[in-house]
JSON list of C-alpha atoms and ligand atoms in Angstrom, two decimals:
[
{"chain": "J", "resi": 91, "resn": "MET", "atom": "CA", "xyz": [81.14, 113.33, 115.95]},
{"chain": "J", "resi": 92, "resn": "ARG", "atom": "CA", "xyz": [78.84, 110.99, 114.02]},
{"chain": "J", "resi": 93, "resn": "ASP", "atom": "CA", "xyz": [80.24, 108.17, 111.93]},
{"chain": "J", "resi": 94, "resn": "PRO", "atom": "CA", "xyz": [78.03, 107.37, 108.93]},
{"chain": "J", "resi": 95, "resn": "LYS", "atom": "CA", "xyz": [79.37, 103.81, 108.92]},
{"chain": "J", "resi": 96, "resn": "ILE", "atom": "CA", "xyz": [77.84, 103.13, 112.35]},
{"chain": "J", "resi": 97, "resn": "PRO", "atom": "CA", "xyz": [74.15, 102.17, 112.08]},
{"chain": "J", "resi": 98, "resn": "SER", "atom": "CA", "xyz": [72.00, 104.37, 114.30]},
{"chain": "J", "resi": 99, "resn": "SER", "atom": "CA", "xyz": [70.54, 101.22, 115.88]},
{"chain": "J", "resi": 100, "resn": "HIS", "atom": "CA", "xyz": [74.01, 100.44, 117.23]},
{"chain": "J", "resi": 101, "resn": "THR", "atom": "CA", "xyz": [74.55, 103.78, 118.93]},
{"chain": "J", "resi": 102, "resn": "ASN", "atom": "CA", "xyz": [73.14, 102.90, 122.33]},
{"chain": "J", "resi": 103, "resn": "ARG", "atom": "CA", "xyz": [74.79, 99.45, 122.28]},
{"chain": "J", "resi": 104, "resn": "LEU", "atom": "CA", "xyz": [78.38, 100.64, 121.81]},
{"chain": "J", "resi": 105, "resn": "VAL", "atom": "CA", "xyz": [80.12, 101.49, 125.06]},
{"chain": "J", "resi": 106, "resn": "HIS", "atom": "CA", "xyz": [83.52, 103.15, 125.43]},
{"chain": "J", "resi": 107, "resn": "THR", "atom": "CA", "xyz": [85.58, 102.10, 128.45]},
{"chain": "J", "resi": 108, "resn": "ALA", "atom": "CA", "xyz": [89.22, 102.53, 129.44]},
{"chain": "J", "resi": 109, "resn": "PHE", "atom": "CA", "xyz": [89.79, 99.04, 127.97]},
{"chain": "J", "resi": 110, "resn": "GLY", "atom": "CA", "xyz": [88.30, 99.98, 124.60]},
{"chain": "J", "resi": 111, "resn": "TRP", "atom": "CA", "xyz": [84.96, 99.72, 122.84]},
{"chain": "J", "resi": 112, "resn": "TYR", "atom": "CA", "xyz": [82.37, 97.09, 123.76]},
{"chain": "J", "resi": 113, "resn": "ALA", "atom": "CA", "xyz": [79.20, 96.09, 121.95]},
{"chain": "J", "resi": 114, "resn": "LEU", "atom": "CA", "xyz": [76.39, 95.18, 124.32]},
{"chain": "J", "resi": 115, "resn": "THR", "atom": "CA", "xyz": [74.43, 92.02, 123.55]},
{"chain": "J", "resi": 116, "resn": "ARG", "atom": "CA", "xyz": [71.56, 90.16, 125.16]},
{"chain": "J", "resi": 117, "resn": "GLU", "atom": "CA", "xyz": [73.62, 86.97, 125.21]},
{"chain": "J", "resi": 118, "resn": "GLN", "atom": "CA", "xyz": [75.99, 85.58, 127.84]},
{"chain": "J", "resi": 119, "resn": "SER", "atom": "CA", "xyz": [78.89, 87.60, 126.57]},
{"chain": "J", "resi": 120, "resn": "ASP", "atom": "CA", "xyz": [79.28, 91.15, 125.36]},
{"chain": "J", "resi": 121, "resn": "LEU", "atom": "CA", "xyz": [81.64, 91.76, 122.44]},
{"chain": "J", "resi": 122, "resn": "GLY", "atom": "CA", "xyz": [84.96, 93.42, 123.06]},
{"chain": "J", "resi": 123, "resn": "PRO", "atom": "CA", "xyz": [86.94, 95.24, 123.93]},
{"chain": "J", "resi": 124, "resn": "PHE", "atom": "CA", "xyz": [87.82, 96.59, 120.50]},
{"chain": "J", "resi": 125, "resn": "PRO", "atom": "CA", "xyz": [90.32, 99.36, 119.71]},
{"chain": "J", "resi": 126, "resn": "SER", "atom": "CA", "xyz": [87.78, 101.36, 117.72]},
{"chain": "J", "resi": 127, "resn": "LYS", "atom": "CA", "xyz": [84.04, 102.06, 117.63]},
{"chain": "J", "resi": 128, "resn": "GLN", "atom": "CA", "xyz": [84.00, 100.95, 114.01]},
{"chain": "J", "resi": 129, "resn": "GLU", "atom": "CA", "xyz": [85.32, 97.48, 114.92]},
{"chain": "J", "resi": 130, "resn": "ALA", "atom": "CA", "xyz": [82.83, 97.14, 117.76]},
{"chain": "J", "resi": 131, "resn": "SER", "atom": "CA", "xyz": [80.03, 98.07, 115.36]},
{"chain": "J", "resi": 132, "resn": "GLU", "atom": "CA", "xyz": [81.18, 95.53, 112.79]},
{"chain": "J", "resi": 133, "resn": "ALA", "atom": "CA", "xyz": [81.35, 92.83, 115.46]},
{"chain": "J", "resi": 134, "resn": "LEU", "atom": "CA", "xyz": [77.85, 93.74, 116.58]},
{"chain": "J", "resi": 135, "resn": "SER", "atom": "CA", "xyz": [76.59, 93.49, 112.99]},
{"chain": "J", "resi": 136, "resn": "ARG", "atom": "CA", "xyz": [78.08, 89.99, 112.71]},
{"chain": "J", "resi": 137, "resn": "HIS", "atom": "CA", "xyz": [76.64, 89.04, 116.09]},
{"chain": "J", "resi": 138, "resn": "ILE", "atom": "CA", "xyz": [73.13, 90.20, 115.15]},
{"chain": "J", "resi": 139, "resn": "HIS", "atom": "CA", "xyz": [73.39, 88.32, 111.87]},
{"chain": "J", "resi": 140, "resn": "VAL", "atom": "CA", "xyz": [74.39, 85.10, 113.66]},
{"chain": "J", "resi": 141, "resn": "TYR", "atom": "CA", "xyz": [71.64, 85.39, 116.25]},
{"chain": "J", "resi": 142, "resn": "LYS", "atom": "CA", "xyz": [68.92, 86.35, 113.78]},
{"chain": "J", "resi": 143, "resn": "GLY", "atom": "CA", "xyz": [66.55, 83.39, 113.66]},
{"chain": "J", "resi": 144, "resn": "VAL", "atom": "CA", "xyz": [67.90, 82.04, 116.93]},
{"chain": "J", "resi": 145, "resn": "ASN", "atom": "CA", "xyz": [66.62, 84.90, 119.04]},
{"chain": "J", "resi": 146, "resn": "THR", "atom": "CA", "xyz": [62.95, 85.37, 118.29]},
{"chain": "J", "resi": 147, "resn": "ARG", "atom": "CA", "xyz": [62.64, 88.53, 120.32]},
{"chain": "J", "resi": 148, "resn": "ASN", "atom": "CA", "xyz": [62.31, 91.71, 118.32]},
{"chain": "J", "resi": 149, "resn": "ASP", "atom": "CA", "xyz": [65.55, 93.65, 118.08]},
{"chain": "J", "resi": 150, "resn": "SER", "atom": "CA", "xyz": [63.76, 96.84, 119.11]},
{"chain": "J", "resi": 151, "resn": "ASP", "atom": "CA", "xyz": [62.70, 95.54, 122.52]},
{"chain": "J", "resi": 152, "resn": "GLY", "atom": "CA", "xyz": [64.97, 97.98, 124.29]},
{"chain": "J", "resi": 153, "resn": "LYS", "atom": "CA", "xyz": [68.47, 98.32, 125.57]},
{"chain": "J", "resi": 154, "resn": "PRO", "atom": "CA", "xyz": [70.18, 95.24, 127.03]},
{"chain": "J", "resi": 155, "resn": "HIS", "atom": "CA", "xyz": [71.05, 97.21, 130.16]},
{"chain": "J", "resi": 156, "resn": "SER", "atom": "CA", "xyz": [69.41, 100.22, 131.74]},
{"chain": "J", "resi": 157, "resn": "GLY", "atom": "CA", "xyz": [72.56, 101.93, 133.00]},
{"chain": "J", "resi": 158, "resn": "ILE", "atom": "CA", "xyz": [75.84, 101.43, 134.82]},
{"chain": "J", "resi": 159, "resn": "SER", "atom": "CA", "xyz": [74.64, 102.93, 138.09]},
{"chain": "J", "resi": 160, "resn": "LEU", "atom": "CA", "xyz": [72.04, 100.16, 138.37]},
{"chain": "J", "resi": 161, "resn": "HIS", "atom": "CA", "xyz": [74.30, 97.38, 137.14]},
{"chain": "J", "resi": 162, "resn": "ASP", "atom": "CA", "xyz": [74.94, 94.66, 139.72]},
{"chain": "J", "resi": 163, "resn": "SER", "atom": "CA", "xyz": [78.37, 93.28, 138.86]},
{"chain": "J", "resi": 164, "resn": "ALA", "atom": "CA", "xyz": [78.36, 90.90, 141.81]},
{"chain": "J", "resi": 165, "resn": "HIS", "atom": "CA", "xyz": [75.35, 89.04, 140.46]},
{"chain": "J", "resi": 166, "resn": "CYS", "atom": "CA", "xyz": [75.89, 89.55, 136.75]},
{"chain": "J", "resi": 167, "resn": "HIS", "atom": "CA", "xyz": [75.63, 86.30, 134.80]},
{"chain": "J", "resi": 168, "resn": "LYS", "atom": "CA", "xyz": [77.52, 87.47, 131.75]},
{"chain": "J", "resi": 169, "resn": "THR", "atom": "CA", "xyz": [80.92, 85.97, 130.99]},
{"chain": "J", "resi": 170, "resn": "ASN", "atom": "CA", "xyz": [82.22, 89.11, 129.27]},
{"chain": "J", "resi": 171, "resn": "CYS", "atom": "CA", "xyz": [80.28, 92.17, 130.30]},
{"chain": "J", "resi": 172, "resn": "ALA", "atom": "CA", "xyz": [80.98, 95.73, 129.16]},
{"chain": "J", "resi": 173, "resn": "LEU", "atom": "CA", "xyz": [79.11, 97.19, 132.11]},
{"chain": "J", "resi": 174, "resn": "CYS", "atom": "CA", "xyz": [81.03, 95.05, 134.60]},
{"chain": "J", "resi": 175, "resn": "ALA", "atom": "CA", "xyz": [84.23, 96.26, 132.93]},
{"chain": "J", "resi": 176, "resn": "GLU", "atom": "CA", "xyz": [83.07, 99.83, 133.42]},
{"chain": "J", "resi": 177, "resn": "ALA", "atom": "CA", "xyz": [82.16, 99.15, 137.04]},
{"chain": "J", "resi": 178, "resn": "TYR", "atom": "CA", "xyz": [85.62, 97.64, 137.56]},
{"chain": "J", "resi": 179, "resn": "ILE", "atom": "CA", "xyz": [87.24, 100.72, 136.05]},
{"chain": "J", "resi": 180, "resn": "LEU", "atom": "CA", "xyz": [85.19, 103.00, 138.28]},
{"chain": "J", "resi": 181, "resn": "ARG", "atom": "CA", "xyz": [86.21, 100.97, 141.35]},
{"chain": "J", "resi": 182, "resn": "GLN", "atom": "CA", "xyz": [89.84, 101.28, 140.35]},
{"chain": "J", "resi": 183, "resn": "GLY", "atom": "CA", "xyz": [89.48, 105.03, 140.01]},
{"chain": "J", "resi": 184, "resn": "MET", "atom": "CA", "xyz": [90.42, 104.95, 136.35]},
{"chain": "J", "resi": 185, "resn": "VAL", "atom": "CA", "xyz": [88.87, 107.49, 134.02]},
{"chain": "J", "resi": 186, "resn": "ALA", "atom": "CA", "xyz": [87.21, 106.35, 130.81]},
{"chain": "J", "resi": 187, "resn": "SER", "atom": "CA", "xyz": [87.14, 109.47, 128.75]},
{"chain": "B", "resi": 373, "resn": "LIG", "atom": "ZN1", "xyz": [77.69, 92.68, 134.01]}
]
């Protein structure tokens, strides 16, 4: 199901976990968890607005992470990381559906 309120550029940065929705960022901390995808998207919009002008890298330079199977939680430097949360859930045997 597509939500017209979610910008297409956000699609690959919004992650659903058993804790809720996260928005992936290139900063120290991902955003979330949020109870809905819409709220995660709005938080991401605010985040991008705040970091515009601070982060000189182009916003189209790719995904912040390449995938959970390659994510190294033990050496992750983020303080709030959606992919670490997912890895934790997987270790606990929880199902994020
Ligand atoms: Zn991480």
